[in-house]
Amino acid sequence: MVYIPPGFEAATVPANEAYEGTELDDAVKAALPQGATIKWVATYYPSFWAISYKIDTVLCDGSSQFYFLKVYNTEYANEMALGEYEGSKALYKALPENVPRPIAAGALASDAKKHFYLAEFKNITDEMPETSKFVSVIAKLHQTTESPNGKFGFHVTTYGGDQAVDTSWCDTWEEFFTRLMKNTMKKERLVQGPNDELDKLSPLILGHVIPRLLRPLESDGRQVKPVLVHGDLWHGNVAVDNETGEPIVYDPCAFYAHNEYDFALWRAARYRTNRQHVQEYYEVTETTKPGEATRPTEEEDDRHALYAMRSDLMVSISWSANKQTRQLAIDAMRRLAEKYCKQELNALESGMKSGSVADLGSSSPDDRTEPNLQ
């Protein structure tokens, strides 16, 4: 069952943005096939940082063709539209039957501060596909893609919701994910304010838990192959194609990563996915060549909890009124810290009781210093 925390308010279309008619921005029209006739344009779906539209056209050969248009209206509209376009283009190359075909991205002619993303429109049902079908599509994405330079990252900035991901290239997955987690922790603290428990646990996660869980993946003959991940696989970005019955995935936060990173959202009660999806994914993909080092399965669930922890902090950033996902992250941090660096945790807590932990700042929320997230 999907859990929706109390107080959640879905995005709505502002009255001045709602539209039905035949007018279309010139820059968007220029991206459509030459000679296409605009039959209808209508507001389709809102988010807190963009408005989407369905465009009905008739092509030169008389056939009908529908398009999906998203218009970003934030300070970083250019980056967000470009990130969605480039990420979708990479996914479409691997999964042409399961990703709406991306067409263009750019600035609106009528308002250069707004940027658009244009794609093929898919007639979809807003529901999760059959589990085996869905995980097979994700497995195909991971198995048929590889980083163009053997590194972790992406060639443009991509966004999870309205949060940018630093996708600059890293040689190791541990390096990339540590930076990703550190940036997320810092941003979450700015949005939600200081928290004694979070400030205490965050440096332990960065300095002890991440190396303990991720370094073995790239040690003793093991390697993490950087593969393309969707990066934001919650049920709101997954659907079923009404014409083919195939799973459809869209709105990615794409980059080249450890394949398990795509499991980050598959364990939270707020989503329509669960650990059964992970289990069936491995049933599809688990093949080891003779002499090949296997992944460290004994710590697998803890790795997934680590990735999910970042997802909880991201939700805490994007939905600041929600205080529950921060607590979920704190609970996961404490469990992993107690398991993998209990001695350091005990020493830190003893120091806090004696008032000797200087880098955590004072007990006053207004003047306490930032925790050591180096």
Short mmCIF file of C-alpha atoms in Angstrom, two decimals:
data_model
loop_
_atom_site.label_atom_id
_atom_site.label_comp_id
_atom_site.label_asym_id
_atom_site.label_seq_id
_atom_site.Cartn_x
_atom_site.Cartn_y
_atom_site.Cartn_z
CA MET A 1 0.00 0.00 0.00
CA VAL A 2 1.30 3.46 -0.87
CA TYR A 3 1.67 5.70 2.18
CA ILE A 4 0.93 9.39 1.59
CA PRO A 5 1.99 11.49 4.59
CA PRO A 6 -0.61 13.92 5.94
CA GLY A 7 -0.28 17.46 4.68
CA PHE A 8 0.77 16.48 1.16
CA GLU A 9 -0.61 18.85 -1.44
CA ALA A 10 -0.42 17.96 -5.10
CA ALA A 11 0.66 20.57 -7.63
CA THR A 12 -2.13 22.39 -9.45
CA VAL A 13 -2.19 24.41 -12.66
CA PRO A 14 -2.24 28.15 -11.89
CA ALA A 15 -5.28 29.85 -13.42
CA ASN A 16 -3.07 32.05 -15.61
CA GLU A 17 -1.22 29.00 -16.99
CA ALA A 18 -4.24 26.87 -17.93
CA TYR A 19 -4.75 26.84 -21.69
CA GLU A 20 -6.81 25.26 -24.45
CA GLY A 21 -6.57 26.45 -28.01
CA THR A 22 -4.40 26.39 -31.12
CA GLU A 23 -1.64 28.88 -30.26
CA LEU A 24 1.86 27.50 -29.78
CA ASP A 25 5.20 29.18 -29.11
CA ASP A 26 7.24 29.72 -32.29
CA ALA A 27 10.29 27.90 -30.92
CA VAL A 28 8.21 24.83 -30.18
CA LYS A 29 6.52 24.98 -33.61
CA ALA A 30 9.96 25.09 -35.23
CA ALA A 31 10.84 21.80 -33.52
CA LEU A 32 7.80 19.99 -34.96
CA PRO A 33 7.91 18.25 -38.36
CA GLN A 34 7.81 20.69 -41.25
CA GLY A 35 4.26 21.31 -42.43
CA ALA A 36 2.59 19.97 -39.28
CA THR A 37 -0.78 21.62 -38.59
CA ILE A 38 -1.59 22.47 -34.98
CA LYS A 39 -5.07 21.17 -34.23
CA TRP A 40 -5.18 21.64 -30.45
CA VAL A 41 -2.98 22.52 -27.48
CA ALA A 42 -4.16 21.88 -23.92
CA THR A 43 -2.70 21.97 -20.44
CA TYR A 44 -1.92 18.39 -19.49
CA TYR A 45 -0.23 18.10 -16.11
CA PRO A 46 1.44 20.39 -13.53
CA SER A 47 4.43 20.05 -11.25
CA PHE A 48 5.80 22.61 -8.81
CA TRP A 49 8.41 23.74 -11.34
CA ALA A 50 6.87 23.10 -14.77
CA ILE A 51 3.62 22.92 -16.72
CA SER A 52 3.07 20.28 -19.38
CA TYR A 53 0.82 20.30 -22.43
CA LYS A 54 -0.53 17.88 -25.00
CA ILE A 55 -0.20 19.02 -28.63
CA ASP A 56 -2.44 17.48 -31.30
CA THR A 57 -1.17 17.82 -34.88
CA VAL A 58 -1.85 16.58 -38.37
CA LEU A 59 1.23 15.81 -40.43
CA CYS A 60 1.70 16.42 -44.14
CA ASP A 61 0.67 12.85 -44.97
CA GLY A 62 -2.65 13.37 -43.17
CA SER A 63 -1.78 11.25 -40.14
CA SER A 64 -2.40 12.43 -36.61
CA GLN A 65 0.55 12.87 -34.29
CA PHE A 66 0.56 13.89 -30.63
CA TYR A 67 3.37 15.54 -28.69
CA PHE A 68 4.20 16.15 -25.05
CA LEU A 69 5.48 19.60 -24.12
CA LYS A 70 6.92 20.55 -20.73
CA VAL A 71 7.69 24.20 -19.99
CA TYR A 72 10.05 24.90 -17.10
CA ASN A 73 9.64 28.21 -15.34
CA THR A 74 12.31 28.18 -12.62
CA GLU A 75 15.64 29.95 -12.28
CA TYR A 76 17.38 26.88 -13.69
CA ALA A 77 14.87 26.20 -16.47
CA ASN A 78 17.61 25.92 -19.10
CA GLU A 79 19.55 23.25 -17.18
CA MET A 80 16.40 21.34 -16.26
CA ALA A 81 15.05 21.17 -19.81
CA LEU A 82 18.45 20.25 -21.25
CA GLY A 83 19.03 17.63 -18.57
CA GLU A 84 15.67 15.99 -19.25
CA TYR A 85 16.29 16.05 -22.99
CA GLU A 86 19.82 14.60 -22.86
CA GLY A 87 18.88 12.05 -20.21
CA SER A 88 15.78 10.96 -22.13
CA LYS A 89 17.80 10.76 -25.34
CA ALA A 90 20.28 8.38 -23.70
CA LEU A 91 17.48 6.24 -22.26
CA TYR A 92 15.60 6.20 -25.56
CA LYS A 93 18.69 4.92 -27.37
CA ALA A 94 18.72 1.91 -25.03
CA LEU A 95 14.95 1.48 -24.64
CA PRO A 96 13.16 2.81 -27.76
CA GLU A 97 10.00 0.83 -26.95
CA ASN A 98 9.83 2.02 -23.36
CA VAL A 99 10.77 5.71 -23.44
CA PRO A 100 8.84 8.51 -25.21
CA ARG A 101 11.00 9.70 -28.10
CA PRO A 102 12.68 13.00 -27.17
CA ILE A 103 12.56 15.65 -29.88
CA ALA A 104 13.96 18.97 -28.70
CA ALA A 105 14.76 21.34 -25.85
CA GLY A 106 15.28 25.08 -25.89
CA ALA A 107 14.14 28.53 -24.86
CA LEU A 108 10.65 29.76 -25.66
CA ALA A 109 10.56 32.45 -28.33
CA SER A 110 7.94 34.33 -26.32
CA ASP A 111 9.86 34.24 -23.02
CA ALA A 112 13.57 33.38 -23.05
CA LYS A 113 13.53 32.74 -19.30
CA LYS A 114 11.28 29.73 -19.84
CA HIS A 115 12.66 26.58 -21.44
CA PHE A 116 10.84 23.64 -22.95
CA TYR A 117 11.26 19.93 -23.43
CA LEU A 118 9.39 18.33 -26.34
CA ALA A 119 8.79 14.61 -26.81
CA GLU A 120 6.50 12.12 -28.46
CA PHE A 121 3.22 11.78 -26.56
CA LYS A 122 2.44 8.32 -25.22
CA ASN A 123 -1.10 7.22 -24.39
CA ILE A 124 -0.44 5.72 -20.97
CA THR A 125 -2.20 4.40 -17.89
CA ASP A 126 -0.90 5.75 -14.62
CA GLU A 127 -0.16 2.42 -12.96
CA MET A 128 2.81 0.19 -12.26
CA PRO A 129 3.50 -2.44 -14.92
CA GLU A 130 3.67 -6.11 -14.08
CA THR A 131 6.75 -6.51 -11.89
CA SER A 132 8.62 -8.97 -14.11
CA LYS A 133 8.05 -6.80 -17.20
CA PHE A 134 9.16 -3.66 -15.43
CA VAL A 135 12.35 -5.04 -13.90
CA SER A 136 13.25 -6.67 -17.23
CA VAL A 137 13.16 -3.24 -18.87
CA ILE A 138 15.37 -1.74 -16.16
CA ALA A 139 17.73 -4.70 -16.38
CA LYS A 140 18.00 -4.18 -20.14
CA LEU A 141 18.88 -0.53 -19.55
CA HIS A 142 21.67 -1.52 -17.18
CA GLN A 143 22.96 -4.42 -19.25
CA THR A 144 23.10 -2.67 -22.62
CA THR A 145 24.61 0.68 -21.66
CA GLU A 146 28.04 1.77 -20.56
CA SER A 147 29.75 5.04 -19.78
CA PRO A 148 31.36 6.65 -22.85
CA ASN A 149 34.61 7.20 -20.94
CA GLY A 150 34.48 4.46 -18.30
CA LYS A 151 33.70 6.99 -15.56
CA PHE A 152 30.75 7.82 -13.34
CA GLY A 153 28.73 10.93 -14.19
CA PHE A 154 27.04 12.49 -17.20
CA HIS A 155 27.88 15.11 -19.80
CA VAL A 156 25.26 17.62 -18.59
CA THR A 157 23.68 18.44 -15.24
CA THR A 158 20.54 16.42 -14.60
CA TYR A 159 17.78 17.00 -12.06
CA GLY A 160 15.85 14.86 -9.61
CA GLY A 161 12.68 16.90 -9.26
CA ASP A 162 13.96 20.43 -8.86
CA GLN A 163 17.32 19.38 -7.38
CA ALA A 164 20.45 19.46 -9.51
CA VAL A 165 22.89 16.56 -9.49
CA ASP A 166 26.60 17.29 -9.82
CA THR A 167 27.31 14.89 -12.67
CA SER A 168 30.95 15.86 -13.27
CA TRP A 169 32.96 12.74 -13.97
CA CYS A 170 34.55 10.58 -11.24
CA ASP A 171 36.86 7.60 -11.58
CA THR A 172 35.18 5.53 -8.84
CA TRP A 173 31.62 4.98 -7.70
CA GLU A 174 32.63 5.63 -4.09
CA GLU A 175 33.96 9.06 -5.05
CA PHE A 176 30.85 9.94 -7.06
CA PHE A 177 28.33 8.79 -4.46
CA THR A 178 30.21 10.40 -1.57
CA ARG A 179 30.06 13.75 -3.36
CA LEU A 180 26.40 13.20 -4.20
CA MET A 181 25.51 12.38 -0.60
CA LYS A 182 27.58 15.24 0.83
CA ASN A 183 25.91 17.79 -1.44
CA THR A 184 22.48 16.41 -0.53
CA MET A 185 23.21 16.57 3.21
CA LYS A 186 24.36 20.17 2.95
CA LYS A 187 21.31 21.23 0.94
CA GLU A 188 18.88 19.41 3.25
CA ARG A 189 20.40 21.13 6.28
CA LEU A 190 19.99 24.52 4.60
CA VAL A 191 16.32 23.82 3.82
CA GLN A 192 15.23 22.09 7.03
CA GLY A 193 17.65 23.64 9.50
CA PRO A 194 20.18 22.05 11.87
CA ASN A 195 19.40 18.82 13.72
CA ASP A 196 21.67 17.44 16.45
CA GLU A 197 21.22 13.80 15.44
CA LEU A 198 21.68 14.49 11.74
CA ASP A 199 24.72 16.68 12.37
CA LYS A 200 26.27 13.93 14.45
CA LEU A 201 25.56 11.06 12.07
CA SER A 202 26.26 12.70 8.70
CA PRO A 203 30.08 12.75 9.02
CA LEU A 204 30.02 9.09 10.10
CA ILE A 205 28.05 8.13 7.01
CA LEU A 206 30.47 10.00 4.75
CA GLY A 207 33.67 8.98 6.46
CA HIS A 208 32.92 5.41 7.55
CA VAL A 209 29.71 3.87 6.23
CA ILE A 210 30.06 4.80 2.56
CA PRO A 211 33.66 3.55 2.31
CA ARG A 212 32.73 0.40 4.23
CA LEU A 213 29.79 -0.44 1.94
CA LEU A 214 31.00 0.81 -1.44
CA ARG A 215 34.76 0.27 -1.44
CA PRO A 216 34.44 -3.56 -1.44
CA LEU A 217 32.56 -3.26 -4.74
CA GLU A 218 35.77 -1.96 -6.32
CA SER A 219 38.27 -4.14 -4.43
CA ASP A 220 39.67 -7.69 -4.65
CA GLY A 221 39.18 -7.96 -8.39
CA ARG A 222 35.68 -6.50 -8.36
CA GLN A 223 34.66 -3.58 -10.52
CA VAL A 224 31.55 -1.43 -10.69
CA LYS A 225 30.64 -0.92 -14.32
CA PRO A 226 29.20 2.58 -14.81
CA VAL A 227 25.85 1.97 -16.51
CA LEU A 228 23.07 4.36 -17.41
CA VAL A 229 20.51 4.67 -14.63
CA HIS A 230 17.13 6.37 -14.78
CA GLY A 231 17.93 7.90 -11.41
CA ASP A 232 14.37 8.72 -10.25
CA LEU A 233 12.38 5.50 -10.56
CA TRP A 234 9.39 6.23 -8.40
CA HIS A 235 5.94 5.21 -9.59
CA GLY A 236 5.16 8.73 -10.83
CA ASN A 237 7.76 8.26 -13.56
CA VAL A 238 6.53 4.82 -14.62
CA ALA A 239 3.40 3.85 -16.56
CA VAL A 240 1.91 1.33 -18.99
CA ASP A 241 1.58 2.02 -22.70
CA ASN A 242 -2.11 1.59 -23.56
CA GLU A 243 -1.31 0.54 -27.13
CA THR A 244 1.47 -1.99 -26.52
CA GLY A 245 1.05 -2.95 -22.86
CA GLU A 246 4.76 -2.27 -22.38
CA PRO A 247 6.26 -0.43 -19.39
CA ILE A 248 7.02 3.23 -20.04
CA VAL A 249 9.62 5.20 -18.07
CA TYR A 250 10.17 8.93 -18.36
CA ASP A 251 11.33 12.10 -16.56
CA PRO A 252 14.77 10.70 -15.70
CA CYS A 253 17.59 12.06 -13.58
CA ALA A 254 20.05 10.14 -15.69
CA PHE A 255 23.76 9.52 -15.19
CA TYR A 256 26.23 6.63 -15.33
CA ALA A 257 26.27 4.90 -11.96
CA HIS A 258 26.18 1.63 -10.04
CA ASN A 259 23.15 -0.22 -11.34
CA GLU A 260 21.81 -0.72 -7.79
CA TYR A 261 21.38 3.03 -7.44
CA ASP A 262 18.10 2.64 -9.36
CA PHE A 263 16.78 0.62 -6.39
CA ALA A 264 16.93 3.70 -4.14
CA LEU A 265 13.19 4.32 -4.38
CA TRP A 266 12.12 0.66 -4.35
CA ARG A 267 11.85 0.23 -0.59
CA ALA A 268 9.94 3.26 0.74
CA ALA A 269 6.27 2.82 1.73
CA ARG A 270 5.40 6.04 -0.10
CA TYR A 271 6.03 4.37 -3.47
CA ARG A 272 4.35 1.55 -5.37
CA THR A 273 7.56 -0.45 -5.55
CA ASN A 274 9.09 -2.75 -2.95
CA ARG A 275 11.87 -5.26 -2.34
CA GLN A 276 10.09 -7.79 -4.52
CA HIS A 277 11.14 -5.65 -7.48
CA VAL A 278 14.78 -5.96 -6.40
CA GLN A 279 14.45 -9.72 -5.96
CA GLU A 280 12.91 -10.20 -9.40
CA TYR A 281 15.52 -7.90 -10.96
CA TYR A 282 18.25 -10.23 -9.71
CA GLU A 283 16.36 -13.27 -10.95
CA VAL A 284 16.55 -11.69 -14.41
CA THR A 285 20.17 -10.56 -14.23
CA GLU A 286 22.05 -12.93 -11.91
CA THR A 287 24.65 -14.61 -14.11
CA THR A 288 28.31 -14.90 -13.16
CA LYS A 289 30.98 -15.90 -15.65
CA PRO A 290 33.59 -18.50 -14.59
CA GLY A 291 36.36 -16.80 -12.62
CA GLU A 292 34.40 -13.54 -12.29
CA ALA A 293 34.22 -11.95 -8.82
CA THR A 294 30.65 -11.78 -7.51
CA ARG A 295 29.11 -8.75 -5.87
CA PRO A 296 29.23 -8.73 -2.02
CA THR A 297 25.66 -9.91 -1.44
CA GLU A 298 25.94 -10.06 2.35
CA GLU A 299 25.79 -6.25 2.51
CA GLU A 300 23.43 -5.75 -0.39
CA ASP A 301 20.42 -4.59 1.60
CA ASP A 302 22.53 -2.09 3.52
CA ARG A 303 23.83 -0.63 0.26
CA HIS A 304 20.27 -0.20 -0.92
CA ALA A 305 19.36 1.42 2.41
CA LEU A 306 22.27 3.82 1.89
CA TYR A 307 20.98 4.80 -1.55
CA ALA A 308 17.42 5.11 -0.17
CA MET A 309 18.73 7.38 2.57
CA ARG A 310 19.75 9.93 -0.03
CA SER A 311 16.28 9.67 -1.61
CA ASP A 312 14.69 10.45 1.77
CA LEU A 313 16.89 13.53 2.15
CA MET A 314 15.98 14.64 -1.39
CA VAL A 315 12.28 14.45 -0.55
CA SER A 316 12.98 16.44 2.60
CA ILE A 317 14.58 19.15 0.42
CA SER A 318 11.91 19.30 -2.26
CA TRP A 319 8.97 19.06 0.14
CA SER A 320 10.07 21.15 3.09
CA ALA A 321 6.74 20.86 4.94
CA ASN A 322 7.30 17.13 5.30
CA LYS A 323 9.40 16.29 8.37
CA GLN A 324 8.94 12.52 8.23
CA THR A 325 11.38 11.67 5.47
CA ARG A 326 14.17 13.45 7.37
CA GLN A 327 13.44 11.16 10.30
CA LEU A 328 13.51 8.13 8.00
CA ALA A 329 16.98 9.18 6.88
CA ILE A 330 18.14 9.72 10.46
CA ASP A 331 16.84 6.28 11.50
CA ALA A 332 18.71 4.64 8.61
CA MET A 333 21.88 6.60 9.41
CA ARG A 334 21.82 5.48 13.03
CA ARG A 335 21.24 1.83 12.13
CA LEU A 336 24.12 1.79 9.64
CA ALA A 337 26.42 3.75 11.94
CA GLU A 338 25.73 1.36 14.81
CA LYS A 339 26.47 -1.57 12.53
CA TYR A 340 29.58 -0.32 10.72
CA CYS A 341 31.23 2.30 12.96
CA LYS A 342 29.85 1.72 16.45
CA GLN A 343 33.12 2.58 18.16
CA GLU A 344 33.30 5.96 16.42
CA LEU A 345 29.63 6.62 17.17
CA ASN A 346 30.07 5.80 20.84
CA ALA A 347 33.13 8.03 21.06
CA LEU A 348 31.26 10.86 19.37
CA GLU A 349 28.26 10.53 21.67
CA SER A 350 30.52 10.42 24.74
CA GLY A 351 32.20 13.58 23.52
CA MET A 352 28.85 15.30 23.02
CA LYS A 353 27.78 14.46 26.56
CA SER A 354 30.99 16.00 27.89
CA GLY A 355 30.69 18.99 25.56
CA SER A 356 33.98 18.26 23.78
CA VAL A 357 32.80 17.86 20.18
CA ALA A 358 33.67 21.27 18.78
CA ASP A 359 32.90 20.69 15.12
CA LEU A 360 29.20 20.08 15.81
CA GLY A 361 28.76 23.58 17.13
CA SER A 362 26.73 24.90 20.04
CA SER A 363 23.38 23.58 21.20
CA SER A 364 21.63 26.70 19.96
CA PRO A 365 19.97 26.19 16.54
CA ASP A 366 20.65 29.81 15.69
CA ASP A 367 24.41 29.84 16.18
CA ARG A 368 25.57 26.25 15.99
CA THR A 369 28.19 25.61 13.34
CA GLU A 370 27.88 23.29 10.42
CA PRO A 371 28.97 19.67 10.98
CA ASN A 372 32.21 18.48 9.48
CA LEU A 373 31.10 17.13 6.08
CA GLN A 374 34.55 17.05 4.52
#
